[in-house]
PDB file of N, CA, C and O in Angstrom:
ATOM      1  N   LYS A 135     -25.321  61.976  30.084  1.00 87.00           N
ATOM      2  CA  LYS A 135     -25.861  63.060  30.525  1.00 87.00           C
ATOM      3  C   LYS A 135     -25.691  63.291  32.130  1.00 87.00           C
ATOM      4  O   LYS A 135     -25.623  62.332  33.250  1.00 87.00           O
ATOM      5  N   LEU A 136     -25.405  65.217  32.266  1.00 91.00           N
ATOM      6  CA  LEU A 136     -25.122  65.372  33.606  1.00 91.00           C
ATOM      7  C   LEU A 136     -26.559  65.211  34.235  1.00 91.00           C
ATOM      8  O   LEU A 136     -27.143  65.765  34.313  1.00 91.00           O
ATOM      9  N   LEU A 137     -26.201  64.776  36.165  1.00 95.00           N
ATOM     10  CA  LEU A 137     -27.177  64.259  36.617  1.00 95.00           C
ATOM     11  C   LEU A 137     -27.387  65.676  37.605  1.00 95.00           C
ATOM     12  O   LEU A 137     -28.302  66.176  38.284  1.00 95.00           O
ATOM     13  N   SER A 138     -26.277  65.765  38.031  1.00 95.00           N
ATOM     14  CA  SER A 138     -25.826  66.798  39.297  1.00 95.00           C
ATOM     15  C   SER A 138     -24.586  67.678  39.027  1.00 95.00           C
ATOM     16  O   SER A 138     -23.873  67.307  38.435  1.00 95.00           O
ATOM     17  N   ILE A 139     -24.385  68.774  39.635  1.00 94.00           N
ATOM     18  CA  ILE A 139     -22.979  69.655  39.546  1.00 94.00           C
ATOM     19  C   ILE A 139     -22.946  70.123  41.208  1.00 94.00           C
ATOM     20  O   ILE A 139     -23.852  70.703  41.498  1.00 94.00           O
ATOM     21  N   VAL A 140     -22.146  69.899  41.777  1.00 94.00           N
ATOM     22  CA  VAL A 140     -21.673  70.631  42.925  1.00 94.00           C
ATOM     23  C   VAL A 140     -20.191  71.315  42.640  1.00 94.00           C
ATOM     24  O   VAL A 140     -19.387  70.704  42.572  1.00 94.00           O
ATOM     25  N   GLN A 141     -20.838  72.560  42.649  1.00 91.00           N
ATOM     26  CA  GLN A 141     -19.397  73.469  42.866  1.00 91.00           C
ATOM     27  C   GLN A 141     -19.134  74.498  43.847  1.00 91.00           C
ATOM     28  O   GLN A 141     -20.316  75.052  44.770  1.00 91.00           O
ATOM     29  N   ARG A 142     -18.104  74.303  44.180  1.00 90.00           N
ATOM     30  CA  ARG A 142     -17.749  74.919  45.627  1.00 90.00           C
ATOM     31  C   ARG A 142     -16.554  75.796  45.343  1.00 90.00           C
ATOM     32  O   ARG A 142     -15.590  75.476  44.569  1.00 90.00           O
ATOM     33  N   GLY A 143     -16.445  76.980  45.979  1.00 87.00           N
ATOM     34  CA  GLY A 143     -14.883  77.593  45.872  1.00 87.00           C
ATOM     35  C   GLY A 143     -14.990  79.055  47.107  1.00 87.00           C
ATOM     36  O   GLY A 143     -15.821  79.337  47.913  1.00 87.00           O
ATOM     37  N   VAL A 144     -13.685  79.464  46.634  1.00 87.00           N
ATOM     38  CA  VAL A 144     -13.460  80.634  48.058  1.00 87.00           C
ATOM     39  C   VAL A 144     -13.017  81.846  46.563  1.00 87.00           C
ATOM     40  O   VAL A 144     -12.448  81.676  46.146  1.00 87.00           O
ATOM     41  N   ASN A 145     -13.158  83.086  47.536  1.00 86.00           N
ATOM     42  CA  ASN A 145     -12.440  84.598  46.897  1.00 86.00           C
ATOM     43  C   ASN A 145     -12.452  84.923  48.432  1.00 86.00           C
ATOM     44  O   ASN A 145     -12.907  85.103  49.336  1.00 86.00           O
ATOM     45  N   GLU A 146     -11.069  86.012  48.113  1.00 89.00           N
ATOM     46  CA  GLU A 146     -10.507  86.943  48.957  1.00 89.00           C
ATOM     47  C   GLU A 146     -11.056  88.164  48.717  1.00 89.00           C
ATOM     48  O   GLU A 146     -11.227  88.741  47.411  1.00 89.00           O
ATOM     49  N   THR A 147     -11.081  88.966  49.636  1.00 91.00           N
ATOM     50  CA  THR A 147     -11.712  90.042  49.733  1.00 91.00           C
ATOM     51  C   THR A 147     -10.951  90.813  50.488  1.00 91.00           C
ATOM     52  O   THR A 147      -9.853  90.553  51.664  1.00 91.00           O
ATOM     53  N   SER A 148     -10.966  92.195  50.987  1.00 93.00           N
ATOM     54  CA  SER A 148      -9.911  93.080  51.551  1.00 93.00           C
ATOM     55  C   SER A 148     -10.813  92.944  53.134  1.00 93.00           C
ATOM     56  O   SER A 148     -12.174  92.778  53.109  1.00 93.00           O
ATOM     57  N   MET A 149      -9.818  93.791  53.967  1.00 94.00           N
ATOM     58  CA  MET A 149     -10.601  93.955  55.423  1.00 94.00           C
ATOM     59  C   MET A 149     -11.672  94.696  55.537  1.00 94.00           C
ATOM     60  O   MET A 149     -12.550  94.860  56.334  1.00 94.00           O
ATOM     61  N   LEU A 150     -11.701  95.455  54.609  1.00 91.00           N
ATOM     62  CA  LEU A 150     -12.300  97.203  54.755  1.00 91.00           C
ATOM     63  C   LEU A 150     -13.668  96.942  53.359  1.00 91.00           C
ATOM     64  O   LEU A 150     -14.481  97.554  54.199  1.00 91.00           O
ATOM     65  N   GLY A 151     -13.501  96.190  52.663  1.00 86.00           N
ATOM     66  CA  GLY A 151     -14.764  95.923  51.730  1.00 86.00           C
ATOM     67  C   GLY A 151     -15.025  94.863  51.436  1.00 86.00           C
ATOM     68  O   GLY A 151     -14.195  93.909  51.457  1.00 86.00           O
ATOM     69  N   VAL A 152     -16.195  94.782  50.797  1.00 84.00           N
ATOM     70  CA  VAL A 152     -16.279  93.033  50.539  1.00 84.00           C
ATOM     71  C   VAL A 152     -16.947  93.194  48.922  1.00 84.00           C
ATOM     72  O   VAL A 152     -17.305  93.894  47.985  1.00 84.00           O
ATOM     73  N   ALA A 153     -16.379  92.397  48.412  1.00 84.00           N
ATOM     74  CA  ALA A 153     -15.977  92.020  46.551  1.00 84.00           C
ATOM     75  C   ALA A 153     -16.096  90.445  46.056  1.00 84.00           C
ATOM     76  O   ALA A 153     -15.880  89.602  46.851  1.00 84.00           O
ATOM     77  N   VAL A 154     -17.387  89.825  45.730  1.00 83.00           N
ATOM     78  CA  VAL A 154     -18.067  88.934  46.034  1.00 83.00           C
ATOM     79  C   VAL A 154     -17.640  88.615  44.450  1.00 83.00           C
ATOM     80  O   VAL A 154     -18.380  89.193  43.482  1.00 83.00           O
ATOM     81  N   GLU A 155     -17.490  87.373  44.135  1.00 80.00           N
ATOM     82  CA  GLU A 155     -16.953  86.957  42.501  1.00 80.00           C
ATOM     83  C   GLU A 155     -18.474  85.666  42.883  1.00 80.00           C
ATOM     84  O   GLU A 155     -18.365  84.930  43.384  1.00 80.00           O
ATOM     85  N   PRO A 156     -18.986  85.836  41.505  1.00 79.00           N
ATOM     86  CA  PRO A 156     -20.666  85.306  41.533  1.00 79.00           C
ATOM     87  C   PRO A 156     -20.180  84.313  40.751  1.00 79.00           C
ATOM     88  O   PRO A 156     -20.195  83.910  39.863  1.00 79.00           O
ATOM     89  N   LEU A 157     -19.763  83.031  41.519  1.00 81.00           N
ATOM     90  CA  LEU A 157     -19.380  82.198  41.272  1.00 81.00           C
ATOM     91  C   LEU A 157     -20.403  81.121  40.775  1.00 81.00           C
ATOM     92  O   LEU A 157     -19.800  80.392  39.891  1.00 81.00           O
ATOM     93  N   GLY A 158     -21.336  80.537  41.106  1.00 80.00           N
ATOM     94  CA  GLY A 158     -22.249  79.927  40.158  1.00 80.00           C
ATOM     95  C   GLY A 158     -23.429  80.294  39.407  1.00 80.00           C
ATOM     96  O   GLY A 158     -24.002  79.584  38.850  1.00 80.00           O
ATOM     97  N   SER A 159     -23.408  81.526  38.647  1.00 82.00           N
ATOM     98  CA  SER A 159     -24.264  82.235  38.052  1.00 82.00           C
ATOM     99  C   SER A 159     -24.077  81.401  36.588  1.00 82.00           C
ATOM    100  O   SER A 159     -25.281  81.649  36.075  1.00 82.00           O
ATOM    101  N   VAL A 160     -22.647  81.650  36.115  1.00 86.00           N
ATOM    102  CA  VAL A 160     -22.907  81.014  35.101  1.00 86.00           C
ATOM    103  C   VAL A 160     -22.828  79.543  34.800  1.00 86.00           C
ATOM    104  O   VAL A 160     -23.514  79.122  34.025  1.00 86.00           O
ATOM    105  N   THR A 161     -22.809  79.034  35.933  1.00 89.00           N
ATOM    106  CA  THR A 161     -22.809  77.310  35.744  1.00 89.00           C
ATOM    107  C   THR A 161     -24.345  77.242  35.603  1.00 89.00           C
ATOM    108  O   THR A 161     -24.726  75.760  34.899  1.00 89.00           O
ATOM    109  N   ALA A 162     -25.015  77.658  36.167  1.00 85.00           N
ATOM    110  CA  ALA A 162     -26.624  77.547  36.318  1.00 85.00           C
ATOM    111  C   ALA A 162     -26.999  77.565  34.800  1.00 85.00           C
ATOM    112  O   ALA A 162     -28.189  77.113  34.742  1.00 85.00           O
ATOM    113  N   ILE A 163     -26.250  78.846  34.273  1.00 88.00           N
ATOM    114  CA  ILE A 163     -27.035  79.331  33.276  1.00 88.00           C
ATOM    115  C   ILE A 163     -26.484  78.394  31.696  1.00 88.00           C
ATOM    116  O   ILE A 163     -27.540  77.869  30.662  1.00 88.00           O
ATOM    117  N   MET A 164     -25.439  77.924  31.795  1.00 89.00           N
ATOM    118  CA  MET A 164     -24.454  76.588  31.151  1.00 89.00           C
ATOM    119  C   MET A 164     -25.203  75.696  31.333  1.00 89.00           C
ATOM    120  O   MET A 164     -25.299  74.804  29.822  1.00 89.00           O
ATOM    121  N   TYR A 165     -25.458  75.059  32.145  1.00 91.00           N
ATOM    122  CA  TYR A 165     -25.513  73.809  32.370  1.00 91.00           C
ATOM    123  C   TYR A 165     -27.355  73.088  32.853  1.00 91.00           C
ATOM    124  O   TYR A 165     -27.200  73.984  34.028  1.00 91.00           O
ATOM    125  N   ALA A 166     -28.058  72.671  32.053  1.00 89.00           N
ATOM    126  CA  ALA A 166     -29.762  72.535  32.685  1.00 89.00           C
ATOM    127  C   ALA A 166     -29.731  71.082  33.631  1.00 89.00           C
ATOM    128  O   ALA A 166     -29.870  69.978  32.823  1.00 89.00           O
ATOM    129  N   VAL A 167     -28.993  71.109  34.714  1.00 93.00           N
ATOM    130  CA  VAL A 167     -28.914  69.906  35.514  1.00 93.00           C
ATOM    131  C   VAL A 167     -30.303  70.090  36.253  1.00 93.00           C
ATOM    132  O   VAL A 167     -30.455  71.251  37.307  1.00 93.00           O
ATOM    133  N   PRO A 168     -30.559  68.814  36.185  1.00 95.00           N
ATOM    134  CA  PRO A 168     -31.619  69.067  37.737  1.00 95.00           C
ATOM    135  C   PRO A 168     -31.515  68.894  39.370  1.00 95.00           C
ATOM    136  O   PRO A 168     -32.183  69.350  40.064  1.00 95.00           O
ATOM    137  N   ASN A 169     -30.028  69.088  39.572  1.00 96.00           N
ATOM    138  CA  ASN A 169     -29.383  69.127  40.485  1.00 96.00           C
ATOM    139  C   ASN A 169     -27.855  69.912  40.787  1.00 96.00           C
ATOM    140  O   ASN A 169     -27.251  69.753  40.422  1.00 96.00           O
ATOM    141  N   PHE A 170     -28.262  70.957  41.482  1.00 94.00           N
ATOM    142  CA  PHE A 170     -27.369  72.016  41.123  1.00 94.00           C
ATOM    143  C   PHE A 170     -27.240  72.471  42.352  1.00 94.00           C
ATOM    144  O   PHE A 170     -28.008  73.445  42.974  1.00 94.00           O
ATOM    145  N   SER A 171     -25.776  72.487  43.107  1.00 94.00           N
ATOM    146  CA  SER A 171     -25.249  73.163  44.300  1.00 94.00           C
ATOM    147  C   SER A 171     -24.252  74.210  43.919  1.00 94.00           C
ATOM    148  O   SER A 171     -23.037  73.822  43.662  1.00 94.00           O
ATOM    149  N   SER A 172     -24.035  75.167  44.376  1.00 91.00           N
ATOM    150  CA  SER A 172     -23.031  76.503  44.566  1.00 91.00           C
ATOM    151  C   SER A 172     -23.036  77.025  45.489  1.00 91.00           C
ATOM    152  O   SER A 172     -24.079  77.404  46.220  1.00 91.00           O
ATOM    153  N   ARG A 173     -21.586  76.707  46.097  1.00 91.00           N
ATOM    154  CA  ARG A 173     -21.207  77.812  47.609  1.00 91.00           C
ATOM    155  C   ARG A 173     -20.134  78.034  47.522  1.00 91.00           C
ATOM    156  O   ARG A 173     -19.363  77.471  46.851  1.00 91.00           O
ATOM    157  N   GLN A 174     -20.017  79.219  47.977  1.00 89.00           N
ATOM    158  CA  GLN A 174     -18.275  79.873  47.709  1.00 89.00           C
ATOM    159  C   GLN A 174     -18.241  80.571  49.594  1.00 89.00           C
ATOM    160  O   GLN A 174     -19.385  81.170  49.730  1.00 89.00           O
ATOM    161  N   ASN A 175     -16.981  80.760  49.864  1.00 92.00           N
ATOM    162  CA  ASN A 175     -17.076  81.244  51.005  1.00 92.00           C
ATOM    163  C   ASN A 175     -15.968  82.795  50.698  1.00 92.00           C
ATOM    164  O   ASN A 175     -15.217  82.572  49.805  1.00 92.00           O
ATOM    165  N   VAL A 176     -16.215  83.481  51.267  1.00 92.00           N
ATOM    166  CA  VAL A 176     -15.132  85.190  50.963  1.00 92.00           C
ATOM    167  C   VAL A 176     -14.438  85.276  52.418  1.00 92.00           C
ATOM    168  O   VAL A 176     -15.416  85.631  53.341  1.00 92.00           O
ATOM    169  N   ILE A 177     -13.697  85.250  51.840  1.00 93.00           N
ATOM    170  CA  ILE A 177     -12.538  85.227  53.054  1.00 93.00           C
ATOM    171  C   ILE A 177     -12.229  86.723  53.492  1.00 93.00           C
ATOM    172  O   ILE A 177     -11.005  87.383  52.445  1.00 93.00           O
ATOM    173  N   PRO A 178     -11.619  87.873  54.319  1.00 94.00           N
ATOM    174  CA  PRO A 178     -11.011  88.837  54.258  1.00 94.00           C
ATOM    175  C   PRO A 178     -10.030  88.718  54.312  1.00 94.00           C
ATOM    176  O   PRO A 178      -9.414  88.270  55.289  1.00 94.00           O
ATOM    177  N   LEU A 179      -8.941  89.315  53.897  1.00 94.00           N
ATOM    178  CA  LEU A 179      -7.371  89.406  54.266  1.00 94.00           C
ATOM    179  C   LEU A 179      -7.168  90.514  54.024  1.00 94.00           C
ATOM    180  O   LEU A 179      -7.567  91.738  53.380  1.00 94.00           O
ATOM    181  N   ASN A 180      -5.502  91.208  54.537  1.00 95.00           N
ATOM    182  CA  ASN A 180      -4.789  92.158  54.411  1.00 95.00           C
ATOM    183  C   ASN A 180      -4.501  92.289  53.140  1.00 95.00           C
ATOM    184  O   ASN A 180      -3.300  92.459  52.580  1.00 95.00           O
ATOM    185  N   THR A 181      -5.081  92.603  52.365  1.00 91.00           N
ATOM    186  CA  THR A 181      -4.887  93.468  51.061  1.00 91.00           C
ATOM    187  C   THR A 181      -6.240  94.469  50.730  1.00 91.00           C
ATOM    188  O   THR A 181      -7.234  94.936  51.173  1.00 91.00           O
ATOM    189  N   VAL A 182      -6.035  95.044  49.428  1.00 90.00           N
ATOM    190  CA  VAL A 182      -6.665  96.127  49.012  1.00 90.00           C
ATOM    191  C   VAL A 182      -8.330  94.739  48.306  1.00 90.00           C
ATOM    192  O   VAL A 182      -8.431  93.910  47.756  1.00 90.00           O
ATOM    193  N   THR A 183      -9.340  96.125  48.386  1.00 87.00           N
ATOM    194  CA  THR A 183     -10.129  95.450  47.969  1.00 87.00           C
ATOM    195  C   THR A 183     -10.120  95.153  46.261  1.00 87.00           C
ATOM    196  O   THR A 183      -9.948  95.685  45.491  1.00 87.00           O
ATOM    197  N   PRO A 184     -10.581  93.589  46.007  1.00 83.00           N
ATOM    198  CA  PRO A 184     -10.404  93.320  44.697  1.00 83.00           C
ATOM    199  C   PRO A 184     -11.593  94.148  43.707  1.00 83.00           C
ATOM    200  O   PRO A 184     -12.578  94.171  44.310  1.00 83.00           O
ATOM    201  N   GLY A 185     -11.189  94.094  42.139  1.00 75.00           N
ATOM    202  CA  GLY A 185     -12.065  94.415  41.353  1.00 75.00           C
ATOM    203  C   GLY A 185     -12.324  93.589  40.055  1.00 75.00           C
ATOM    204  O   GLY A 185     -10.869  93.404  40.175  1.00 75.00           O
ATOM    205  N   ALA A 186     -13.022  94.242  39.223  1.00 71.00           N
ATOM    206  CA  ALA A 186     -12.635  93.549  37.866  1.00 71.00           C
ATOM    207  C   ALA A 186     -11.868  93.917  37.474  1.00 71.00           C
ATOM    208  O   ALA A 186     -11.212  95.027  37.140  1.00 71.00           O
ATOM    209  N   LEU A 187     -10.835  92.782  36.513  1.00 69.00           N
ATOM    210  CA  LEU A 187      -9.810  93.556  36.189  1.00 69.00           C
ATOM    211  C   LEU A 187      -9.843  93.470  34.462  1.00 69.00           C
ATOM    212  O   LEU A 187      -9.530  94.560  33.636  1.00 69.00           O
ATOM    213  N   ARG A 188     -10.476  92.253  34.241  1.00 66.00           N
ATOM    214  CA  ARG A 188     -10.408  91.945  32.390  1.00 66.00           C
ATOM    215  C   ARG A 188     -11.726  91.898  31.997  1.00 66.00           C
ATOM    216  O   ARG A 188     -12.225  91.618  30.952  1.00 66.00           O
ATOM    217  N   ALA A 189     -12.350  91.373  32.782  1.00 64.00           N
ATOM    218  CA  ALA A 189     -13.898  90.653  32.923  1.00 64.00           C
ATOM    219  C   ALA A 189     -14.723  90.684  33.780  1.00 64.00           C
ATOM    220  O   ALA A 189     -13.671  91.058  35.244  1.00 64.00           O
ATOM    221  N   PRO A 190     -16.005  91.093  33.784  1.00 63.00           N
ATOM    222  CA  PRO A 190     -16.855  90.655  35.486  1.00 63.00           C
ATOM    223  C   PRO A 190     -16.472  89.076  35.787  1.00 63.00           C
ATOM    224  O   PRO A 190     -16.141  88.432  34.801  1.00 63.00           O
ATOM    225  N   GLY A 191     -16.796  89.198  37.108  1.00 61.00           N
ATOM    226  CA  GLY A 191     -16.610  87.871  37.603  1.00 61.00           C
ATOM    227  C   GLY A 191     -16.892  86.669  37.218  1.00 61.00           C
ATOM    228  O   GLY A 191     -16.668  85.410  37.426  1.00 61.00           O
ATOM    229  N   GLU A 192     -18.103  86.868  36.609  1.00 68.00           N
ATOM    230  CA  GLU A 192     -18.738  85.771  35.952  1.00 68.00           C
ATOM    231  C   GLU A 192     -18.022  84.717  35.330  1.00 68.00           C
ATOM    232  O   GLU A 192     -17.698  83.820  35.204  1.00 68.00           O
ATOM    233  N   ASN A 193     -17.074  85.605  34.196  1.00 72.00           N
ATOM    234  CA  ASN A 193     -16.194  84.666  33.326  1.00 72.00           C
ATOM    235  C   ASN A 193     -15.103  84.412  34.351  1.00 72.00           C
ATOM    236  O   ASN A 193     -15.337  82.946  33.687  1.00 72.00           O
ATOM    237  N   PRO A 194     -14.450  84.902  35.015  1.00 70.00           N
ATOM    238  CA  PRO A 194     -13.146  83.578  35.632  1.00 70.00           C
ATOM    239  C   PRO A 194     -13.941  82.843  36.770  1.00 70.00           C
ATOM    240  O   PRO A 194     -13.223  81.532  36.467  1.00 70.00           O
ATOM    241  N   SER A 195     -15.041  83.031  37.045  1.00 74.00           N
ATOM    242  CA  SER A 195     -15.744  82.353  38.056  1.00 74.00           C
ATOM    243  C   SER A 195     -15.932  80.292  36.909  1.00 74.00           C
ATOM    244  O   SER A 195     -15.914  79.734  37.535  1.00 74.00           O
ATOM    245  N   ALA A 196     -16.058  80.869  35.744  1.00 83.00           N
ATOM    246  CA  ALA A 196     -16.043  79.656  35.148  1.00 83.00           C
ATOM    247  C   ALA A 196     -15.275  78.940  34.292  1.00 83.00           C
ATOM    248  O   ALA A 196     -15.350  77.637  33.927  1.00 83.00           O
ATOM    249  N   PHE A 197     -13.959  79.102  34.518  1.00 85.00           N
ATOM    250  CA  PHE A 197     -13.104  78.163  34.396  1.00 85.00           C
ATOM    251  C   PHE A 197     -12.621  77.361  35.513  1.00 85.00           C
ATOM    252  O   PHE A 197     -12.465  75.938  34.290  1.00 85.00           O
ATOM    253  N   GLY A 198     -12.912  76.859  36.571  1.00 85.00           N
ATOM    254  CA  GLY A 198     -13.016  75.609  37.024  1.00 85.00           C
ATOM    255  C   GLY A 198     -14.138  74.741  36.608  1.00 85.00           C
ATOM    256  O   GLY A 198     -13.520  73.564  36.308  1.00 85.00           O
ATOM    257  N   ILE A 199     -15.042  75.469  36.787  1.00 88.00           N
ATOM    258  CA  ILE A 199     -16.034  74.312  36.139  1.00 88.00           C
ATOM    259  C   ILE A 199     -15.743  73.989  34.504  1.00 88.00           C
ATOM    260  O   ILE A 199     -15.982  72.648  34.498  1.00 88.00           O
ATOM    261  N   GLU A 200     -15.272  74.754  34.047  1.00 91.00           N
ATOM    262  CA  GLU A 200     -15.244  74.361  32.274  1.00 91.00           C
ATOM    263  C   GLU A 200     -13.923  73.229  32.227  1.00 91.00           C
ATOM    264  O   GLU A 200     -14.040  72.586  31.227  1.00 91.00           O
ATOM    265  N   SER A 201     -13.050  73.611  33.608  1.00 93.00           N
ATOM    266  CA  SER A 201     -11.625  72.664  33.116  1.00 93.00           C
ATOM    267  C   SER A 201     -12.057  71.286  33.611  1.00 93.00           C
ATOM    268  O   SER A 201     -12.113  70.371  33.646  1.00 93.00           O
ATOM    269  N   ALA A 202     -12.925  71.073  34.721  1.00 92.00           N
ATOM    270  CA  ALA A 202     -13.898  70.120  35.449  1.00 92.00           C
ATOM    271  C   ALA A 202     -14.241  69.262  34.031  1.00 92.00           C
ATOM    272  O   ALA A 202     -14.037  68.086  33.610  1.00 92.00           O
ATOM    273  N   ILE A 203     -15.422  69.814  33.134  1.00 93.00           N
ATOM    274  CA  ILE A 203     -16.368  69.451  32.100  1.00 93.00           C
ATOM    275  C   ILE A 203     -14.695  69.074  30.954  1.00 93.00           C
ATOM    276  O   ILE A 203     -15.120  67.589  30.284  1.00 93.00           O
ATOM    277  N   ASP A 204     -14.266  69.585  30.891  1.00 96.00           N
ATOM    278  CA  ASP A 204     -13.055  68.930  30.140  1.00 96.00           C
ATOM    279  C   ASP A 204     -12.467  67.838  30.283  1.00 96.00           C
ATOM    280  O   ASP A 204     -12.485  67.072  29.212  1.00 96.00           O
ATOM    281  N   GLU A 205     -12.440  67.781  31.613  1.00 97.00           N
ATOM    282  CA  GLU A 205     -11.783  66.326  31.997  1.00 97.00           C
ATOM    283  C   GLU A 205     -11.835  65.323  31.926  1.00 97.00           C
ATOM    284  O   GLU A 205     -11.834  64.071  31.757  1.00 97.00           O
ATOM    285  N   LEU A 206     -13.517  65.588  32.272  1.00 94.00           N
ATOM    286  CA  LEU A 206     -14.688  64.637  32.286  1.00 94.00           C
ATOM    287  C   LEU A 206     -14.625  63.811  30.942  1.00 94.00           C
ATOM    288  O   LEU A 206     -14.960  62.974  30.510  1.00 94.00           O
ATOM    289  N   ALA A 207     -14.739  64.702  29.748  1.00 95.00           N
ATOM    290  CA  ALA A 207     -15.367  64.740  28.433  1.00 95.00           C
ATOM    291  C   ALA A 207     -14.161  63.915  28.047  1.00 95.00           C
ATOM    292  O   ALA A 207     -14.410  62.844  26.958  1.00 95.00           O
ATOM    293  N   TYR A 208     -12.592  64.374  28.411  1.00 97.00           N
ATOM    294  CA  TYR A 208     -11.669  63.250  27.755  1.00 97.00           C
ATOM    295  C   TYR A 208     -11.665  61.668  28.680  1.00 97.00           C
ATOM    296  O   TYR A 208     -11.224  60.800  27.741  1.00 97.00           O
ATOM    297  N   GLU A 209     -11.959  61.315  29.872  1.00 97.00           N
ATOM    298  CA  GLU A 209     -11.784  60.256  30.508  1.00 97.00           C
ATOM    299  C   GLU A 209     -12.875  59.671  29.472  1.00 97.00           C
ATOM    300  O   GLU A 209     -12.631  58.327  29.708  1.00 97.00           O
ATOM    301  N   VAL A 210     -14.274  59.978  29.290  1.00 95.00           N
ATOM    302  CA  VAL A 210     -15.591  59.707  28.861  1.00 95.00           C
ATOM    303  C   VAL A 210     -15.349  58.952  27.806  1.00 95.00           C
ATOM    304  O   VAL A 210     -16.017  58.493  26.894  1.00 95.00           O
ATOM    305  N   GLY A 211     -14.021  59.943  27.100  1.00 93.00           N
ATOM    306  CA  GLY A 211     -13.858  59.422  25.284  1.00 93.00           C
ATOM    307  C   GLY A 211     -15.148  60.382  24.643  1.00 93.00           C
ATOM    308  O   GLY A 211     -15.096  60.483  23.478  1.00 93.00           O
TER     309      GLY A 211
END
């Protein structure tokens, strides 16, 4: 049983516009843990303002946590 999830991430944006990937929104829906913390930093870079390509940001943001859960499941059998 999971007791807590601490999720951290970073996404880039342009110097002129702000695009934020909603990092923890999917995790909070998928996992009912009593202790959940999600924090992300948005870093401005000399690039174009990012936007959704194949899906809204909620879906790509789930990749990291789902990979970690898969690794945990493998380790505990």
